[in-house]
Short mmCIF file of C-alpha atoms and ligand atoms in Angstrom, two decimals:
data_model
loop_
_atom_site.label_atom_id
_atom_site.label_comp_id
_atom_site.label_asym_id
_atom_site.label_seq_id
_atom_site.Cartn_x
_atom_site.Cartn_y
_atom_site.Cartn_z
CA ALA A 1 -89.76 -195.70 -20.88
CA ALA A 2 -88.57 -192.57 -22.43
CA HIS A 3 -86.96 -194.49 -25.01
CA GLY A 4 -89.75 -196.20 -25.83
CA LEU A 5 -91.89 -192.51 -25.78
CA LEU A 6 -89.19 -191.18 -28.21
CA LEU A 7 -89.55 -194.65 -30.27
CA SER A 8 -93.11 -193.96 -30.58
CA CYS A 9 -93.18 -190.09 -30.94
CA LEU A 10 -90.60 -190.74 -34.18
CA CYS A 11 -92.69 -193.40 -35.57
CA LEU A 12 -96.29 -191.27 -35.11
CA ALA A 13 -93.97 -188.55 -37.15
CA LEU A 14 -92.89 -190.89 -39.55
CA CYS A 15 -96.82 -192.21 -40.31
CA CYS A 16 -97.71 -188.74 -40.49
CA ARG A 17 -95.28 -187.79 -42.84
CA GLY A 18 -96.24 -191.02 -44.64
CA GLY A 19 -99.63 -189.85 -44.39
CA ALA A 20 -99.25 -186.40 -45.87
CA ARG A 21 -97.47 -187.79 -48.88
CA GLY A 22 -100.12 -190.63 -49.57
CA SER A 23 -102.93 -188.54 -48.47
CA PRO A 24 -106.35 -189.02 -50.45
CA THR A 25 -105.42 -185.52 -52.61
CA SER A 26 -101.94 -187.00 -53.72
CA ASP A 27 -103.24 -190.32 -54.49
CA ASN A 28 -106.12 -189.74 -56.10
CA HIS A 29 -104.37 -186.74 -57.83
CA GLU A 30 -107.31 -184.15 -57.31
CA TRP A 31 -107.15 -180.82 -58.17
CA LYS A 32 -109.48 -177.71 -58.52
CA LYS A 33 -107.93 -175.31 -61.07
CA LEU A 34 -105.60 -174.82 -64.11
CA ILE A 35 -102.67 -172.34 -63.44
CA MET A 36 -101.21 -171.18 -66.64
CA VAL A 37 -97.93 -170.20 -66.15
CA HIS A 38 -96.13 -167.56 -68.30
CA HIS A 39 -92.28 -166.92 -67.43
CA TRP A 40 -89.77 -164.24 -68.63
CA PRO A 41 -87.12 -165.64 -70.33
CA VAL A 42 -84.85 -163.07 -69.11
CA THR A 43 -84.91 -163.98 -65.55
CA VAL A 44 -85.41 -167.80 -66.10
CA CYS A 45 -81.70 -167.32 -67.40
CA LYS A 46 -80.08 -165.25 -64.87
CA GLU A 47 -81.76 -167.69 -62.71
CA VAL A 48 -80.12 -170.89 -64.44
CA GLU A 49 -76.76 -168.73 -65.64
CA LYS A 50 -76.11 -171.60 -68.07
CA ASP A 51 -76.15 -171.62 -71.51
CA CYS A 52 -79.01 -169.63 -72.56
CA ARG A 53 -78.23 -167.07 -75.01
CA ASP A 54 -80.66 -164.63 -76.50
CA PRO A 55 -83.90 -165.44 -74.60
CA PRO A 56 -86.89 -164.29 -76.58
CA ASP A 57 -88.00 -160.68 -75.48
CA TYR A 58 -91.47 -161.96 -74.86
CA TRP A 59 -93.35 -163.75 -72.00
CA THR A 60 -93.57 -167.66 -73.11
CA ILE A 61 -95.37 -170.58 -71.37
CA HIS A 62 -94.02 -172.27 -68.47
CA GLY A 63 -96.71 -174.90 -68.65
CA LEU A 64 -100.28 -175.46 -67.76
CA TRP A 65 -100.21 -176.62 -64.22
CA PRO A 66 -103.38 -178.62 -62.33
CA ASP A 67 -102.72 -177.17 -58.45
CA ARG A 68 -102.20 -180.13 -56.00
CA ALA A 69 -101.39 -182.77 -58.50
CA GLU A 70 -98.65 -184.35 -60.33
CA GLU A 71 -97.07 -186.93 -62.52
CA CYS A 72 -100.67 -188.70 -62.59
CA ASN A 73 -100.21 -191.45 -65.23
CA GLY A 74 -96.38 -192.73 -65.73
CA SER A 75 -97.70 -195.17 -67.97
CA TRP A 76 -98.73 -192.33 -70.73
CA PRO A 77 -95.26 -191.31 -72.62
CA PHE A 78 -94.66 -188.28 -74.21
CA ASN A 79 -94.93 -188.71 -78.01
CA PHE A 80 -93.64 -185.56 -80.01
CA GLU A 81 -95.50 -187.25 -83.26
CA GLU A 82 -98.40 -186.50 -81.80
CA ILE A 83 -97.90 -182.30 -81.14
CA LYS A 84 -95.78 -182.23 -84.78
CA ASP A 85 -98.46 -180.01 -85.98
CA LEU A 86 -98.12 -177.30 -83.50
CA LEU A 87 -94.35 -177.13 -83.76
CA PRO A 88 -94.08 -173.86 -85.14
CA GLU A 89 -96.36 -172.52 -82.56
CA MET A 90 -94.59 -174.49 -79.93
CA LYS A 91 -90.99 -173.04 -81.15
CA MET A 92 -92.43 -169.51 -80.21
CA TYR A 93 -94.19 -169.62 -77.50
CA TRP A 94 -93.29 -172.64 -75.19
CA PRO A 95 -89.40 -172.62 -75.92
CA ASP A 96 -86.99 -174.43 -73.63
CA VAL A 97 -85.53 -171.17 -72.95
CA ILE A 98 -82.74 -173.10 -70.84
CA HIS A 99 -82.02 -175.52 -73.38
CA PRO A 100 -82.76 -174.20 -76.81
CA LEU A 101 -81.71 -176.86 -78.82
CA ASN A 102 -83.16 -179.71 -76.73
CA ARG A 103 -86.77 -178.50 -76.38
CA SER A 104 -88.84 -181.65 -76.50
CA HIS A 105 -87.48 -183.03 -73.37
CA PHE A 106 -89.09 -179.30 -72.19
CA TRP A 107 -92.36 -180.38 -73.27
CA LYS A 108 -91.53 -184.33 -72.45
CA HIS A 109 -91.36 -183.06 -68.83
CA GLU A 110 -94.29 -180.81 -68.60
CA TRP A 111 -96.31 -183.77 -69.92
CA GLU A 112 -94.90 -186.24 -67.68
CA LYS A 113 -95.07 -183.80 -64.29
CA HIS A 114 -98.41 -181.61 -65.35
CA GLY A 115 -100.19 -182.48 -68.57
CA THR A 116 -101.02 -186.13 -67.55
CA CYS A 117 -102.81 -184.72 -64.79
CA ALA A 118 -104.77 -181.77 -66.67
CA ALA A 119 -105.60 -184.72 -68.78
CA GLN A 120 -108.29 -185.43 -66.35
CA LEU A 121 -110.60 -183.20 -68.50
CA ASP A 122 -112.15 -183.84 -71.56
CA ALA A 123 -110.91 -180.72 -72.63
CA LEU A 124 -106.92 -181.48 -72.36
CA ASN A 125 -107.32 -185.07 -72.81
CA SER A 126 -104.64 -186.23 -74.98
CA GLN A 127 -101.27 -184.55 -75.80
CA LYS A 128 -102.43 -182.93 -79.31
CA LYS A 129 -105.05 -181.17 -76.82
CA TYR A 130 -102.81 -180.50 -74.12
CA PHE A 131 -100.61 -178.63 -75.79
CA GLY A 132 -103.03 -177.36 -78.13
CA GLY A 133 -104.95 -175.99 -75.48
CA SER A 134 -102.47 -174.68 -73.48
CA LEU A 135 -101.28 -172.66 -76.86
CA GLY A 136 -104.78 -171.55 -77.36
CA LEU A 137 -104.89 -170.31 -73.81
CA TYR A 138 -101.69 -168.42 -73.96
CA GLU A 139 -103.00 -166.79 -77.12
CA LYS A 140 -106.18 -165.31 -75.65
CA LEU A 141 -104.71 -164.39 -72.63
CA GLU A 142 -102.74 -162.12 -74.62
CA LEU A 143 -100.40 -161.12 -71.53
CA ASN A 144 -97.42 -159.32 -73.60
CA SER A 145 -100.07 -157.28 -75.31
CA ILE A 146 -101.95 -156.53 -71.99
CA LEU A 147 -98.69 -155.73 -70.33
CA GLN A 148 -97.70 -153.19 -73.07
CA LYS A 149 -100.72 -151.47 -72.82
CA LEU A 150 -101.18 -151.22 -69.33
CA GLY A 151 -97.25 -149.51 -69.73
CA ILE A 152 -95.36 -152.09 -67.95
CA LYS A 153 -92.32 -152.82 -69.80
CA PRO A 154 -89.15 -154.07 -68.82
CA SER A 155 -87.45 -150.79 -67.18
CA ILE A 156 -84.39 -150.23 -65.28
CA ASN A 157 -86.45 -148.58 -63.07
CA TYR A 158 -88.51 -150.65 -60.46
CA TYR A 159 -92.27 -151.35 -60.72
CA GLN A 160 -94.00 -152.11 -57.20
CA ILE A 161 -95.39 -155.37 -57.13
CA SER A 162 -98.81 -154.41 -56.13
CA ASP A 163 -99.56 -151.78 -58.98
CA ILE A 164 -98.42 -154.94 -61.41
CA LYS A 165 -101.12 -156.83 -59.71
CA ASP A 166 -103.61 -154.62 -59.69
CA ALA A 167 -103.56 -153.25 -63.18
CA LEU A 168 -103.68 -157.41 -64.36
CA ALA A 169 -106.70 -157.95 -61.88
CA SER A 170 -108.33 -154.91 -63.56
CA MET A 171 -107.54 -156.51 -67.25
CA TYR A 172 -108.33 -159.99 -66.36
CA GLY A 173 -111.19 -159.51 -63.24
CA VAL A 174 -109.42 -162.27 -61.45
CA VAL A 175 -106.59 -162.21 -59.01
CA PRO A 176 -103.22 -163.27 -60.38
CA LYS A 177 -100.03 -164.38 -59.17
CA VAL A 178 -96.53 -163.08 -59.49
CA GLN A 179 -93.22 -165.25 -59.01
CA CYS A 180 -89.57 -163.31 -58.18
CA LEU A 181 -86.64 -164.15 -57.39
CA PRO A 182 -85.26 -162.89 -54.82
CA PRO A 183 -82.98 -160.63 -54.14
CA LYS A 184 -79.20 -161.91 -54.46
CA GLN A 185 -76.33 -160.79 -52.75
CA GLY A 186 -75.53 -156.95 -54.13
CA GLU A 187 -78.88 -156.66 -55.39
CA GLU A 188 -81.49 -153.88 -54.07
CA VAL A 189 -84.65 -155.40 -54.84
CA GLN A 190 -86.37 -158.99 -56.16
CA THR A 191 -86.83 -159.59 -60.05
CA ILE A 192 -89.89 -160.45 -61.73
CA GLY A 193 -89.79 -164.32 -63.25
CA GLN A 194 -93.43 -165.68 -63.51
CA ILE A 195 -96.97 -164.41 -64.35
CA GLU A 196 -99.77 -166.54 -63.36
CA LEU A 197 -103.57 -166.99 -64.31
CA CYS A 198 -106.03 -169.24 -63.10
CA PHE A 199 -108.85 -171.31 -64.78
CA THR A 200 -111.46 -173.41 -63.48
CA LYS A 201 -112.04 -177.21 -64.83
CA ASP A 202 -114.30 -175.32 -67.15
CA LEU A 203 -111.69 -173.04 -68.43
CA ARG A 204 -113.00 -170.04 -66.98
CA LEU A 205 -110.80 -167.25 -65.53
CA ARG A 206 -110.61 -167.61 -61.88
CA ASN A 207 -108.68 -165.88 -59.00
CA CYS A 208 -105.43 -167.55 -58.51
CA THR A 209 -105.87 -166.80 -54.58
CA GLU A 210 -109.10 -166.06 -52.75
CA PRO A 211 -109.43 -162.81 -51.14
CA GLY A 212 -108.04 -163.74 -47.14
CA GLU A 213 -106.06 -166.62 -48.70
CA LEU A 214 -102.26 -166.16 -47.60
CA GLY A 215 -99.91 -166.06 -50.84
CA GLU A 216 -98.28 -169.68 -50.37
CA SER A 217 -94.93 -167.50 -49.78
CA GLY A 218 -92.23 -170.14 -49.36
CA ARG A 219 -93.69 -172.47 -51.86
CA ALA A 220 -90.79 -173.04 -54.62
CA TRP A 221 -92.25 -172.64 -58.10
CA GLY A 222 -88.58 -173.54 -59.57
CA PRO A 223 -84.96 -173.03 -57.81
CA GLY A 224 -85.54 -169.71 -56.18
CA LEU A 225 -88.32 -168.52 -57.64
CA GLU A 226 -90.93 -167.40 -54.99
CA VAL A 227 -94.37 -165.56 -54.99
CA CYS A 228 -93.34 -161.97 -55.01
CA GLU A 229 -92.88 -159.60 -51.80
CA ASP A 230 -95.35 -156.62 -51.95
CA GLY A 231 -92.51 -153.73 -52.67
CA PRO A 232 -90.35 -152.59 -55.74
CA ALA A 233 -89.66 -155.45 -57.85
CA PHE A 234 -86.81 -155.17 -61.25
CA TYR A 235 -88.12 -156.18 -64.65
CA PRO A 236 -85.07 -156.68 -66.44
CA PRO A 237 -85.10 -155.72 -70.16
CA PRO A 238 -83.20 -158.42 -72.42
CA PRO A 239 -79.48 -158.06 -72.12
CA GLN A 240 -78.61 -156.31 -75.49
CA SER A 241 -81.53 -153.74 -74.91
CA ALA A 242 -80.48 -152.56 -71.24
CA ARG A 243 -81.16 -149.30 -70.93
P1 LIG B 301 -91.86 -177.81 -62.83
O1 LIG B 301 -91.11 -178.95 -63.09
O2 LIG B 301 -93.16 -177.62 -62.37
O3 LIG B 301 -92.58 -177.78 -64.70
O4 LIG B 301 -91.52 -176.38 -62.94
C1 LIG B 301 -90.26 -175.79 -62.47
C2 LIG B 301 -88.87 -176.53 -63.34
O5 LIG B 301 -88.77 -176.00 -64.14
C3 LIG B 301 -87.50 -175.64 -62.78
O6 LIG B 301 -86.78 -176.87 -62.39
C4 LIG B 301 -87.36 -175.08 -63.45
O7 LIG B 301 -85.82 -174.55 -63.70
C5 LIG B 301 -87.62 -175.41 -64.66
N1 LIG B 301 -87.62 -174.47 -65.76
C6 LIG B 301 -88.00 -173.28 -66.03
N2 LIG B 301 -88.21 -172.96 -67.00
C7 LIG B 301 -87.76 -173.84 -67.87
C8 LIG B 301 -87.31 -173.98 -69.34
O8 LIG B 301 -87.41 -172.78 -70.02
N3 LIG B 301 -86.85 -174.99 -69.75
C9 LIG B 301 -86.26 -175.94 -68.87
N4 LIG B 301 -85.95 -177.09 -69.62
N5 LIG B 301 -86.51 -175.87 -67.64
C10 LIG B 301 -87.15 -174.31 -66.95
#
């Protein structure tokens, strides 16, 4: 009887796991907000410790991600031809920081994983519109000049995460989300890696987290990236200009 009970518990657990993966949300690829993810190339390079050399010294685009939905249309392949006209801006603002010579792989990945879901919106329903629209939002947000204006520059001195979040919230009027690499052995503090700003489906800025909502700590955003802990953080200068 005990054996039977154990078996039925195991079955129930597996069924529930299956249920969660195949829940209406993932089956229907439903999502509520779009997340404009900027990353700091110096931290991306630190994260991979591989072949990135001379990372850009400005925040670049990681992607435009619908929350809660990924890989929505496996039969809609990435086609570089469709975004050829955008190449100068793509190279500048959406470079593959990790494999700079192989950049269209990164764009292919972003399209297949996130773009095919974002394409549910009329405004983003082609590759040209998805990549062009993302570039448009990035340019409109002007994160690099906003951070400059706020006096938040790469530095060997640490910042308080709450100061960065509050300053950005005051400029944009919405709550951003900031992700960090947790301190490695021998490091005193976390390292800032990504800044997210969120949009409604009609492409208006909205809070990334609502007041009282937990910060989704523990969610993996890339290898090692997590929602920053409150407290001090390192915003690393590019290697050549380390001061
Ligand atoms: P996602 O797969 O959701 O777009 O983002 C997470 C992944 O993107 C992680 O595996 C992370 O290593 C990867 N990633 C972050 N920045 C870059 C980049 O500049 N180039 C490439 N190729 N991958 C990146």
